[in-house]
mmCIF file of C-alpha atoms and ligand atoms in Angstrom:
data_model
loop_
_atom_site.group_PDB
_atom_site.id
_atom_site.type_symbol
_atom_site.label_atom_id
_atom_site.label_comp_id
_atom_site.label_asym_id
_atom_site.label_seq_id
_atom_site.Cartn_x
_atom_site.Cartn_y
_atom_site.Cartn_z
ATOM 1 C CA UNK A 865 -40.651 -18.853 -24.766
ATOM 2 C CA UNK A 866 -40.982 -18.824 -20.927
ATOM 3 C CA UNK A 867 -38.112 -21.043 -20.577
ATOM 4 C CA UNK A 868 -35.997 -19.100 -23.140
ATOM 5 C CA UNK A 869 -36.341 -16.098 -20.860
ATOM 6 C CA UNK A 870 -35.672 -18.199 -17.990
ATOM 7 C CA UNK A 871 -32.354 -19.181 -19.862
ATOM 8 C CA UNK A 872 -31.505 -15.358 -20.739
ATOM 9 C CA UNK A 873 -32.165 -14.333 -17.092
ATOM 10 C CA UNK A 874 -29.799 -16.832 -15.500
ATOM 11 C CA UNK A 875 -27.370 -16.418 -18.220
ATOM 12 C CA UNK A 876 -27.018 -12.518 -17.319
ATOM 13 C CA UNK A 877 -26.961 -13.423 -13.489
ATOM 14 C CA UNK A 878 -24.238 -15.601 -14.292
ATOM 15 C CA UNK A 879 -22.300 -13.238 -16.640
ATOM 16 C CA UNK A 880 -22.578 -9.953 -14.382
ATOM 17 C CA UNK A 881 -21.181 -12.345 -11.380
ATOM 18 C CA UNK A 882 -18.380 -13.887 -13.363
ATOM 19 C CA UNK A 883 -15.111 -12.140 -14.869
ATOM 20 C CA UNK A 884 -15.295 -11.180 -18.747
ATOM 21 C CA UNK A 885 -12.152 -12.082 -20.334
ATOM 22 C CA UNK A 886 -11.121 -8.682 -22.128
ATOM 23 C CA UNK A 887 -7.479 -9.152 -23.109
ATOM 24 C CA UNK A 888 -5.409 -12.414 -23.503
ATOM 25 C CA UNK A 889 -1.405 -12.693 -24.691
ATOM 26 C CA UNK A 890 0.818 -15.281 -24.535
ATOM 27 C CA UNK A 891 -0.500 -16.883 -21.401
ATOM 28 C CA UNK A 892 -1.298 -13.085 -19.916
ATOM 29 C CA UNK A 893 -4.697 -12.656 -19.097
ATOM 30 C CA UNK A 894 -6.665 -9.644 -18.127
ATOM 31 C CA UNK A 895 -10.584 -9.644 -17.279
ATOM 32 C CA UNK A 896 -13.302 -7.580 -15.366
ATOM 33 C CA UNK A 897 -16.384 -7.732 -13.476
ATOM 34 C CA UNK A 898 -18.395 -5.707 -11.405
ATOM 35 C CA UNK A 899 -17.544 -5.327 -7.974
ATOM 36 C CA UNK A 900 -20.518 -3.674 -6.630
ATOM 37 C CA UNK A 901 -22.064 -0.195 -6.459
ATOM 38 C CA UNK A 902 -21.244 2.566 -3.958
ATOM 39 C CA UNK A 903 -23.918 4.531 -1.931
ATOM 40 C CA UNK A 904 -24.317 7.404 -4.845
ATOM 41 C CA UNK A 905 -25.060 4.583 -7.372
ATOM 42 C CA UNK A 906 -21.444 4.303 -9.051
ATOM 43 C CA UNK A 907 -20.177 1.034 -10.626
ATOM 44 C CA UNK A 908 -16.869 -0.132 -9.565
ATOM 45 C CA UNK A 909 -14.840 -2.951 -11.065
ATOM 46 C CA UNK A 910 -12.655 -5.602 -9.645
ATOM 47 C CA UNK A 911 -9.813 -6.585 -12.348
ATOM 48 C CA UNK A 912 -7.829 -10.001 -12.408
ATOM 49 C CA UNK A 913 -4.432 -9.932 -13.942
ATOM 50 C CA UNK A 914 -2.837 -12.880 -14.512
ATOM 51 C CA UNK A 915 1.047 -13.218 -15.570
ATOM 52 C CA UNK A 916 2.964 -16.244 -17.600
ATOM 53 C CA UNK A 917 3.833 -17.983 -14.625
ATOM 54 C CA UNK A 918 -0.219 -18.309 -13.221
ATOM 55 C CA UNK A 919 0.384 -15.383 -10.649
ATOM 56 C CA UNK A 920 -2.604 -13.381 -10.249
ATOM 57 C CA UNK A 921 -3.576 -9.911 -9.207
ATOM 58 C CA UNK A 922 -6.761 -8.764 -8.213
ATOM 59 C CA UNK A 923 -7.339 -4.615 -8.153
ATOM 60 C CA UNK A 924 -10.485 -2.883 -7.948
ATOM 61 C CA UNK A 925 -10.437 0.784 -8.953
ATOM 62 C CA UNK A 926 -12.205 2.200 -5.465
ATOM 63 C CA UNK A 927 -8.962 3.337 -3.864
ATOM 64 C CA UNK A 928 -6.754 1.843 -6.433
ATOM 65 C CA UNK A 929 -6.814 -1.329 -4.145
ATOM 66 C CA UNK A 930 -4.912 -4.517 -4.346
ATOM 67 C CA UNK A 931 -7.465 -6.839 -3.141
ATOM 68 C CA UNK A 932 -5.610 -10.014 -3.682
ATOM 69 C CA UNK A 933 -2.043 -11.260 -5.063
ATOM 70 C CA UNK A 934 -1.108 -14.883 -5.327
ATOM 71 C CA UNK A 935 2.262 -15.948 -5.161
ATOM 72 C CA UNK A 936 3.798 -19.517 -5.282
ATOM 73 C CA UNK A 937 5.666 -21.463 -2.328
ATOM 74 C CA UNK A 938 8.504 -23.524 -2.523
ATOM 75 C CA UNK A 939 6.370 -26.382 -3.622
ATOM 76 C CA UNK A 940 5.034 -24.361 -6.254
ATOM 77 C CA UNK A 941 1.494 -23.937 -4.345
ATOM 78 C CA UNK A 942 -0.016 -20.567 -5.163
ATOM 79 C CA UNK A 943 -1.764 -18.587 -2.078
ATOM 80 C CA UNK A 944 -2.950 -15.066 -1.459
ATOM 81 C CA UNK A 945 -0.535 -13.024 0.290
ATOM 82 C CA UNK A 946 -2.624 -10.019 0.843
ATOM 83 C CA UNK A 947 -4.835 -8.948 3.662
ATOM 84 C CA UNK A 948 -8.342 -7.762 2.231
ATOM 85 C CA UNK A 949 -11.813 -8.017 1.956
ATOM 86 C CA UNK A 950 -14.122 -9.740 -0.278
ATOM 87 C CA UNK A 951 -16.800 -7.030 -0.822
ATOM 88 C CA UNK A 952 -16.923 -3.215 -1.835
ATOM 89 C CA UNK A 953 -18.885 -2.320 1.136
ATOM 90 C CA UNK A 954 -16.391 -3.450 3.511
ATOM 91 C CA UNK A 955 -13.860 -1.554 1.444
ATOM 92 C CA UNK A 956 -16.016 1.669 1.788
ATOM 93 C CA UNK A 957 -16.459 1.117 5.493
ATOM 94 C CA UNK A 958 -12.984 -0.116 6.652
ATOM 95 C CA UNK A 959 -10.532 2.015 8.422
ATOM 96 C CA UNK A 960 -7.146 -0.371 7.753
ATOM 97 C CA UNK A 961 -6.332 0.982 4.354
ATOM 98 C CA UNK A 962 -6.100 -2.866 3.212
ATOM 99 C CA UNK A 963 -3.869 -2.770 -0.216
ATOM 100 C CA UNK A 964 -5.153 0.923 -1.358
ATOM 101 C CA UNK A 965 -2.809 3.721 -2.281
ATOM 102 C CA UNK A 966 -3.070 6.639 0.530
ATOM 103 C CA UNK A 967 -2.760 10.208 -0.360
ATOM 104 C CA UNK A 968 -2.252 12.839 -0.816
ATOM 105 C CA UNK A 969 0.201 12.457 1.809
ATOM 106 C CA UNK A 970 0.753 8.945 3.189
ATOM 107 C CA UNK A 971 1.500 8.776 6.847
ATOM 108 C CA UNK A 972 1.373 11.535 9.515
ATOM 109 C CA UNK A 973 1.027 15.610 9.211
ATOM 110 C CA UNK A 974 1.209 17.181 12.625
ATOM 111 C CA UNK A 975 -2.077 18.937 13.451
ATOM 112 C CA UNK A 976 -2.916 18.575 9.732
ATOM 113 C CA UNK A 977 -1.155 22.048 9.148
ATOM 114 C CA UNK A 978 1.229 22.711 6.318
ATOM 115 C CA UNK A 979 2.805 25.946 5.013
ATOM 116 C CA UNK A 980 3.359 26.382 1.415
ATOM 117 C CA UNK A 981 4.862 29.837 0.272
ATOM 118 C CA UNK A 982 4.565 31.444 3.797
ATOM 119 C CA UNK A 983 0.508 30.479 3.470
ATOM 120 C CA UNK A 984 -0.822 28.161 6.359
ATOM 121 C CA UNK A 985 -3.360 25.820 5.224
ATOM 122 C CA UNK A 986 -5.589 23.813 7.377
ATOM 123 C CA UNK A 987 -5.996 20.055 6.139
ATOM 124 C CA UNK A 988 -8.493 17.778 7.651
ATOM 125 C CA UNK A 989 -7.651 15.602 10.267
ATOM 126 C CA UNK A 990 -8.544 12.121 11.302
ATOM 127 C CA UNK A 991 -6.178 11.012 13.780
ATOM 128 C CA UNK A 992 -7.048 13.118 16.965
ATOM 129 C CA UNK A 993 -5.777 16.461 15.600
ATOM 130 C CA UNK A 994 -3.174 14.926 13.135
ATOM 131 C CA UNK A 995 -3.646 13.977 9.467
ATOM 132 C CA UNK A 996 -3.048 10.365 8.596
ATOM 133 C CA UNK A 997 -3.133 8.914 5.076
ATOM 134 C CA UNK A 998 -4.462 12.048 3.436
ATOM 135 C CA UNK A 999 -7.196 12.800 5.487
ATOM 136 C CA UNK A 1000 -11.177 11.812 6.167
ATOM 137 C CA UNK A 1001 -11.591 11.073 2.781
ATOM 138 C CA UNK A 1002 -8.439 10.153 0.970
ATOM 139 C CA UNK A 1003 -7.094 8.747 -2.041
ATOM 140 C CA UNK A 1004 -8.275 5.147 -0.590
ATOM 141 C CA UNK A 1005 -11.602 6.239 -0.673
ATOM 142 C CA UNK A 1006 -12.034 7.768 -4.178
ATOM 143 C CA UNK A 1007 -13.126 6.210 -7.286
ATOM 144 C CA UNK A 1008 -10.133 6.168 -9.955
ATOM 145 C CA UNK A 1009 -10.860 5.458 -13.422
ATOM 146 C CA UNK A 1010 -9.006 2.161 -14.823
ATOM 147 C CA UNK A 1011 -7.482 1.222 -18.322
ATOM 148 C CA UNK A 1012 -5.939 -2.312 -18.619
ATOM 149 C CA UNK A 1013 -3.242 -3.609 -21.123
ATOM 150 C CA UNK A 1014 -0.584 -5.689 -21.603
ATOM 151 C CA UNK A 1015 2.681 -3.916 -21.340
ATOM 152 C CA UNK A 1016 6.345 -5.193 -22.164
ATOM 153 C CA UNK A 1017 6.709 -6.544 -18.489
ATOM 154 C CA UNK A 1018 3.375 -8.165 -17.954
ATOM 155 C CA UNK A 1019 -0.365 -7.492 -17.297
ATOM 156 C CA UNK A 1020 -1.058 -3.966 -16.365
ATOM 157 C CA UNK A 1021 -3.685 -1.792 -14.984
ATOM 158 C CA UNK A 1022 -3.590 2.020 -15.093
ATOM 159 C CA UNK A 1023 -5.546 4.228 -12.304
ATOM 160 C CA UNK A 1024 -6.165 7.591 -12.677
ATOM 161 C CA UNK A 1025 -7.352 10.126 -9.892
ATOM 162 C CA UNK A 1026 -8.304 13.709 -9.953
ATOM 163 C CA UNK A 1027 -8.160 15.286 -6.875
ATOM 164 C CA UNK A 1028 -9.694 18.740 -6.956
ATOM 165 C CA UNK A 1029 -8.333 22.005 -5.734
ATOM 166 C CA UNK A 1030 -9.017 21.897 -1.879
ATOM 167 C CA UNK A 1031 -9.350 18.461 -1.739
ATOM 168 C CA UNK A 1032 -9.113 17.642 2.064
ATOM 169 C CA UNK A 1033 -7.641 21.359 2.437
ATOM 170 C CA UNK A 1034 -4.592 20.652 -0.177
ATOM 171 C CA UNK A 1035 -3.972 23.266 -2.969
ATOM 172 C CA UNK A 1036 -4.056 22.425 -6.378
ATOM 173 C CA UNK A 1037 -5.714 20.188 -8.648
ATOM 174 C CA UNK A 1038 -3.781 16.910 -8.615
ATOM 175 C CA UNK A 1039 -4.054 14.456 -11.050
ATOM 176 C CA UNK A 1040 -2.343 10.839 -9.921
ATOM 177 C CA UNK A 1041 -1.767 7.805 -12.317
ATOM 178 C CA UNK A 1042 -0.797 4.707 -10.626
ATOM 179 C CA UNK A 1043 0.347 1.604 -12.762
ATOM 180 C CA UNK A 1044 0.266 -1.892 -11.234
ATOM 181 C CA UNK A 1045 2.039 -4.161 -13.269
ATOM 182 C CA UNK A 1046 2.084 -7.945 -12.574
ATOM 183 C CA UNK A 1047 5.719 -8.791 -14.173
ATOM 184 C CA UNK A 1048 6.006 -12.109 -15.512
ATOM 185 C CA UNK A 1049 8.932 -11.864 -13.531
ATOM 186 C CA UNK A 1050 6.527 -12.156 -10.335
ATOM 187 C CA UNK A 1051 6.948 -8.739 -9.493
ATOM 188 C CA UNK A 1052 4.307 -6.382 -8.199
ATOM 189 C CA UNK A 1053 5.623 -3.139 -9.932
ATOM 190 C CA UNK A 1054 3.763 -0.037 -9.043
ATOM 191 C CA UNK A 1055 4.824 3.268 -10.911
ATOM 192 C CA UNK A 1056 3.418 6.705 -10.057
ATOM 193 C CA UNK A 1057 3.165 10.010 -12.048
ATOM 194 C CA UNK A 1058 1.669 13.043 -10.642
ATOM 195 C CA UNK A 1059 0.626 16.830 -11.421
ATOM 196 C CA UNK A 1060 -0.787 20.034 -10.125
ATOM 197 C CA UNK A 1061 -2.019 23.316 -11.396
ATOM 198 C CA UNK A 1062 -0.950 24.859 -8.079
ATOM 199 C CA UNK A 1063 2.032 24.267 -5.775
ATOM 200 C CA UNK A 1064 1.026 21.657 -3.302
ATOM 201 C CA UNK A 1065 2.425 18.621 -1.492
ATOM 202 C CA UNK A 1066 2.131 15.015 -2.850
ATOM 203 C CA UNK A 1067 3.438 11.966 -1.021
ATOM 204 C CA UNK A 1068 1.451 8.665 -2.087
ATOM 205 C CA UNK A 1069 2.362 5.268 -0.881
ATOM 206 C CA UNK A 1070 0.770 1.454 -1.313
ATOM 207 C CA UNK A 1071 -0.448 -0.146 1.716
ATOM 208 C CA UNK A 1072 -0.785 -3.700 1.074
ATOM 209 C CA UNK A 1073 -0.508 -5.895 4.302
ATOM 210 C CA UNK A 1074 1.576 -9.142 3.488
ATOM 211 C CA UNK A 1075 1.474 -12.495 5.180
ATOM 212 C CA UNK A 1076 3.706 -14.744 3.207
ATOM 213 C CA UNK A 1077 2.566 -17.682 4.637
ATOM 214 C CA UNK A 1078 -0.858 -17.340 2.807
ATOM 215 C CA UNK A 1079 -2.852 -18.317 6.134
ATOM 216 C CA UNK A 1080 -4.098 -15.202 7.810
ATOM 217 C CA UNK A 1081 -4.454 -16.972 11.196
ATOM 218 C CA UNK A 1082 -0.671 -16.951 11.337
ATOM 219 C CA UNK A 1083 0.891 -14.053 13.072
ATOM 220 C CA UNK A 1084 3.848 -12.431 11.030
ATOM 221 C CA UNK A 1085 6.199 -12.436 13.888
ATOM 222 C CA UNK A 1086 8.318 -15.351 12.263
ATOM 223 C CA UNK A 1087 8.757 -13.502 9.114
ATOM 224 C CA UNK A 1088 12.536 -12.672 8.872
ATOM 225 C CA UNK A 1089 12.736 -8.900 7.666
ATOM 226 C CA UNK A 1090 15.881 -6.985 6.556
ATOM 227 C CA UNK A 1091 15.745 -3.232 5.934
ATOM 228 C CA UNK A 1092 18.682 -1.366 4.125
ATOM 229 C CA UNK A 1093 18.840 1.557 6.856
ATOM 230 C CA UNK A 1094 21.313 2.485 9.680
ATOM 231 C CA UNK A 1095 18.709 5.209 10.767
ATOM 232 C CA UNK A 1096 14.765 6.020 11.682
ATOM 233 C CA UNK A 1097 12.786 9.214 12.423
ATOM 234 C CA UNK A 1098 11.743 8.445 16.154
ATOM 235 C CA UNK A 1099 8.315 9.693 16.999
ATOM 236 C CA UNK A 1100 6.226 10.983 20.099
ATOM 237 C CA UNK A 1101 3.357 9.470 21.688
ATOM 238 C CA UNK A 1102 0.957 10.440 19.066
ATOM 239 C CA UNK A 1103 3.320 9.011 16.071
ATOM 240 C CA UNK A 1104 4.618 12.710 14.955
ATOM 241 C CA UNK A 1105 8.439 12.729 14.268
ATOM 242 C CA UNK A 1106 10.415 14.877 16.477
ATOM 243 C CA UNK A 1107 12.076 16.229 13.652
ATOM 244 C CA UNK A 1108 15.304 14.207 14.722
ATOM 245 C CA UNK A 1109 17.104 11.376 12.709
ATOM 246 C CA UNK A 1110 18.921 8.724 15.182
ATOM 247 C CA UNK A 1111 20.637 5.442 14.682
ATOM 248 C CA UNK A 1112 19.275 2.112 14.844
ATOM 249 C CA UNK A 1113 22.575 0.437 16.003
ATOM 250 C CA UNK A 1114 21.858 -1.533 19.239
ATOM 251 C CA UNK A 1115 18.062 -1.114 19.353
ATOM 252 C CA UNK A 1116 15.239 -3.321 18.301
ATOM 253 C CA UNK A 1117 15.129 -1.140 15.236
ATOM 254 C CA UNK A 1118 18.404 -3.084 13.956
ATOM 255 C CA UNK A 1119 16.934 -4.849 10.854
ATOM 256 C CA UNK A 1120 20.669 -4.572 8.751
ATOM 257 C CA UNK A 1121 20.137 -8.495 8.838
ATOM 258 C CA UNK A 1122 17.575 -10.870 8.369
ATOM 259 C CA UNK A 1123 16.002 -11.121 11.586
ATOM 260 C CA UNK A 1124 12.558 -12.356 12.918
ATOM 261 C CA UNK A 1125 10.124 -9.566 13.323
ATOM 262 C CA UNK A 1126 9.067 -11.026 16.486
ATOM 263 C CA UNK A 1127 12.607 -11.240 18.144
ATOM 264 C CA UNK A 1128 12.702 -7.939 19.437
ATOM 265 C CA UNK A 1129 9.131 -6.751 19.348
ATOM 266 C CA UNK A 1130 8.540 -6.580 23.027
ATOM 267 C CA UNK A 1131 11.634 -5.147 24.431
ATOM 268 C CA UNK A 1132 11.773 -2.800 26.850
ATOM 269 C CA UNK A 1133 12.353 0.362 24.411
ATOM 270 C CA UNK A 1134 10.172 3.471 24.665
ATOM 271 C CA UNK A 1135 9.867 3.890 20.943
ATOM 272 C CA UNK A 1136 8.215 0.171 20.689
ATOM 273 C CA UNK A 1137 5.623 1.059 23.793
ATOM 274 C CA UNK A 1138 4.785 4.304 22.039
ATOM 275 C CA UNK A 1139 3.885 2.651 18.328
ATOM 276 C CA UNK A 1140 2.869 -0.807 20.436
ATOM 277 C CA UNK A 1141 4.994 -2.540 18.297
ATOM 278 C CA UNK A 1142 7.035 -1.565 14.923
ATOM 279 C CA UNK A 1143 5.291 1.482 13.127
ATOM 280 C CA UNK A 1144 8.297 3.675 12.452
ATOM 281 C CA UNK A 1145 10.243 5.259 9.055
ATOM 282 C CA UNK A 1146 13.388 4.042 8.162
ATOM 283 C CA UNK A 1147 15.808 6.619 6.568
ATOM 284 C CA UNK A 1148 16.891 4.232 3.784
ATOM 285 C CA UNK A 1149 20.398 4.072 2.724
ATOM 286 C CA UNK A 1150 21.554 5.327 -0.636
ATOM 287 C CA UNK A 1151 18.837 7.973 -1.380
ATOM 288 C CA UNK A 1152 19.811 9.322 -4.777
ATOM 289 C CA UNK A 1153 16.219 9.387 -6.900
ATOM 290 C CA UNK A 1154 17.187 6.002 -8.136
ATOM 291 C CA UNK A 1155 15.327 2.553 -7.857
ATOM 292 C CA UNK A 1156 17.609 0.395 -5.404
ATOM 293 C CA UNK A 1157 16.682 -2.573 -3.193
ATOM 294 C CA UNK A 1158 15.662 -1.399 0.371
ATOM 295 C CA UNK A 1159 14.043 -4.601 2.218
ATOM 296 C CA UNK A 1160 13.898 -8.263 1.920
ATOM 297 C CA UNK A 1161 11.551 -10.646 3.873
ATOM 298 C CA UNK A 1162 11.850 -14.312 4.191
ATOM 299 C CA UNK A 1163 9.009 -16.709 5.675
ATOM 300 C CA UNK A 1164 10.808 -19.926 6.704
ATOM 301 C CA UNK A 1165 7.952 -22.380 6.494
ATOM 302 C CA UNK A 1166 6.800 -21.807 2.804
ATOM 303 C CA UNK A 1167 10.090 -20.183 1.516
ATOM 304 C CA UNK A 1168 8.377 -17.384 0.048
ATOM 305 C CA UNK A 1169 10.809 -14.595 0.009
ATOM 306 C CA UNK A 1170 9.743 -10.710 -1.067
ATOM 307 C CA UNK A 1171 12.454 -8.091 -1.993
ATOM 308 C CA UNK A 1172 11.259 -4.458 -1.909
ATOM 309 C CA UNK A 1173 12.869 -1.938 -4.039
ATOM 310 C CA UNK A 1174 11.922 1.547 -4.340
ATOM 311 C CA UNK A 1175 13.267 5.233 -5.041
ATOM 312 C CA UNK A 1176 12.060 6.630 -2.293
ATOM 313 C CA UNK A 1177 13.936 8.199 0.559
ATOM 314 C CA UNK A 1178 11.915 6.320 3.671
ATOM 315 C CA UNK A 1179 10.465 3.376 4.399
ATOM 316 C CA UNK A 1180 7.387 2.755 7.023
ATOM 317 C CA UNK A 1181 7.440 -0.766 8.413
ATOM 318 C CA UNK A 1182 4.124 -1.340 10.361
ATOM 319 C CA UNK A 1183 3.551 -4.599 12.239
ATOM 320 C CA UNK A 1184 -0.036 -4.583 11.952
ATOM 321 C CA UNK A 1185 -0.495 -3.504 15.588
ATOM 322 C CA UNK A 1186 -4.018 -2.153 15.307
ATOM 323 C CA UNK A 1187 -5.454 -5.133 14.075
ATOM 324 C CA UNK A 1188 -7.410 -6.830 16.710
ATOM 325 C CA UNK A 1189 -10.072 -9.301 14.903
ATOM 326 C CA UNK A 1190 -12.718 -6.543 14.425
ATOM 327 C CA UNK A 1191 -11.751 -6.761 11.005
ATOM 328 C CA UNK A 1192 -13.521 -9.669 8.769
ATOM 329 C CA UNK A 1193 -11.578 -10.063 5.544
ATOM 330 C CA UNK A 1194 -11.914 -12.598 2.483
ATOM 331 C CA UNK A 1195 -13.613 -15.570 3.170
ATOM 332 C CA UNK A 1196 -14.786 -14.490 6.413
ATOM 333 C CA UNK A 1197 -11.359 -14.201 8.355
ATOM 334 C CA UNK A 1198 -11.090 -12.056 11.360
ATOM 335 C CA UNK A 1199 -7.549 -10.493 10.902
ATOM 336 C CA UNK A 1200 -6.174 -10.566 14.600
ATOM 337 C CA UNK A 1201 -3.022 -8.749 16.250
ATOM 338 C CA UNK A 1202 -0.110 -8.662 14.048
ATOM 339 C CA UNK A 1203 -1.113 -10.908 10.984
ATOM 340 C CA UNK A 1204 0.003 -8.492 8.470
ATOM 341 C CA UNK A 1205 2.742 -6.308 7.814
ATOM 342 C CA UNK A 1206 3.121 -3.263 5.468
ATOM 343 C CA UNK A 1207 6.386 -2.071 3.920
ATOM 344 C CA UNK A 1208 5.282 1.746 2.535
ATOM 345 C CA UNK A 1209 7.692 3.213 0.400
ATOM 346 C CA UNK A 1210 7.535 6.924 1.002
ATOM 347 C CA UNK A 1211 9.096 10.391 2.150
ATOM 348 C CA UNK A 1212 9.678 10.734 6.021
ATOM 349 C CA UNK A 1213 6.243 11.341 7.840
ATOM 350 C CA UNK A 1214 5.758 14.887 8.316
ATOM 351 C CA UNK A 1215 8.220 16.461 5.822
ATOM 352 C CA UNK A 1216 6.020 19.703 5.042
ATOM 353 C CA UNK A 1217 7.097 20.739 8.713
ATOM 354 C CA UNK A 1218 10.475 19.486 8.350
ATOM 355 C CA UNK A 1219 12.172 21.435 5.881
ATOM 356 C CA UNK A 1220 15.659 20.026 6.286
ATOM 357 C CA UNK A 1221 14.130 16.411 4.947
ATOM 358 C CA UNK A 1222 13.921 15.748 1.354
ATOM 359 C CA UNK A 1223 11.127 18.092 -0.179
ATOM 360 C CA UNK A 1224 7.920 16.825 -1.025
ATOM 361 C CA UNK A 1225 6.852 19.912 -2.755
ATOM 362 C CA UNK A 1226 5.232 19.674 -5.985
ATOM 363 C CA UNK A 1227 5.034 22.504 -8.573
ATOM 364 C CA UNK A 1228 3.191 23.261 -11.678
ATOM 365 C CA UNK A 1229 5.092 21.924 -14.767
ATOM 366 C CA UNK A 1230 6.661 19.166 -12.580
ATOM 367 C CA UNK A 1231 5.964 15.688 -12.595
ATOM 368 C CA UNK A 1232 6.108 13.625 -9.420
ATOM 369 C CA UNK A 1233 7.405 9.993 -9.914
ATOM 370 C CA UNK A 1234 7.703 7.004 -7.858
ATOM 371 C CA UNK A 1235 8.641 3.518 -8.775
ATOM 372 C CA UNK A 1236 8.268 1.040 -5.947
ATOM 373 C CA UNK A 1237 8.690 -2.694 -6.833
ATOM 374 C CA UNK A 1238 7.741 -6.066 -4.260
ATOM 375 C CA UNK A 1239 9.471 -8.891 -6.252
ATOM 376 C CA UNK A 1240 8.377 -12.369 -4.911
ATOM 377 C CA UNK A 1241 10.585 -15.905 -5.271
ATOM 378 C CA UNK A 1242 11.281 -18.979 -3.102
ATOM 379 C CA UNK A 1243 14.345 -20.075 -0.967
HETATM 380 C C1 BGC B 447 0.531 3.708 9.992
HETATM 381 C C2 BGC B 447 0.045 2.916 11.189
HETATM 382 C C3 BGC B 447 -1.577 2.879 11.051
HETATM 383 C C4 BGC B 447 -2.010 2.202 9.735
HETATM 384 C C5 BGC B 447 -3.297 2.183 9.097
HETATM 385 C C6 BGC B 447 0.220 2.683 8.599
HETATM 386 O O1 BGC B 447 0.931 3.206 7.689
HETATM 387 O O2 BGC B 447 1.878 3.810 10.167
HETATM 388 O O3 BGC B 447 0.092 3.385 12.203
HETATM 389 O O4 BGC B 447 -2.247 2.338 12.100
HETATM 390 O O5 BGC B 447 -1.153 2.783 8.525
HETATM 391 O O6 BGC B 447 -3.876 1.156 9.563
#
């Protein structure tokens, strides 16, 4: 009897710790395990999605966060290519937005102030006097609900967040659905749908840091980047757009052809000094609300190649300038200076205060939509 109890006890520990398979279809698997409990006692899960080719995406419903993504190199070796943590506590305490959905408003809002229909709203501020990525408790720090299924393109997870009226100072109760699909074509496809019950602003984005070498002790400086943009939105010393749109031609921000990220990162250029490297919004070409290819990245040593497609007007390219070794990631790795880069599809920063730019207003009865795809292959 005693040994039966012991056996059941060990079995229960084992099953709590390992993934339980919930769905399985033609080589596509979806499974789920407990990731941990929040301070308020709520349970948080980690979901694993595998496609037909053998790539794996792990997502937690805390912050709708991508925790890991494996992709093959030119020799077929799969490695995790996104930065992140291996425990929930670090996601609760972390300040780098690894893999999260950021919102309601990705990027900065000057002084955390917006005007809607002539009424001024003071939002929560969390970067000096300004707001970054939605305020003190952004979407990345909230618990989302999750539903998994195998779609026609591959295994999917749909995450839903209810952001109440007044959340971080924003008007309107917002419901946001974000669906990640790991397609059978090695794409990470992200589809967003949002609604509100009062006029508000909505501009969420995905914040994965990539390192296509799959070895996070390497910097990303030898990755080659191309961005389909001729212009950007210059910033002041506080990273707030000046309201101008300027050409990137003959500047270190010219990525119209594949160029090593490190080639001009230390050039004597005021904008690079303000941002400590690349941390700007590129004004993407051919904005007509349809999905088009906007950027590609090639990593020469592994041959990994990433293409970015989106229907958004802007792309924030951030070269990991604030990583300084203090963040301890998966497998105890310290993420050092410029060991990951982000390509965040979004509207231009501070658009609520720049009415000449594409609008970020969402009204009751309208549906906010975004599609962004990161497609992986080798060359
Ligand atoms: C911003 C960086 C910021 C980072 C958060 C990026 O989207 O552009 O300035 O430091 O997010 O870690």
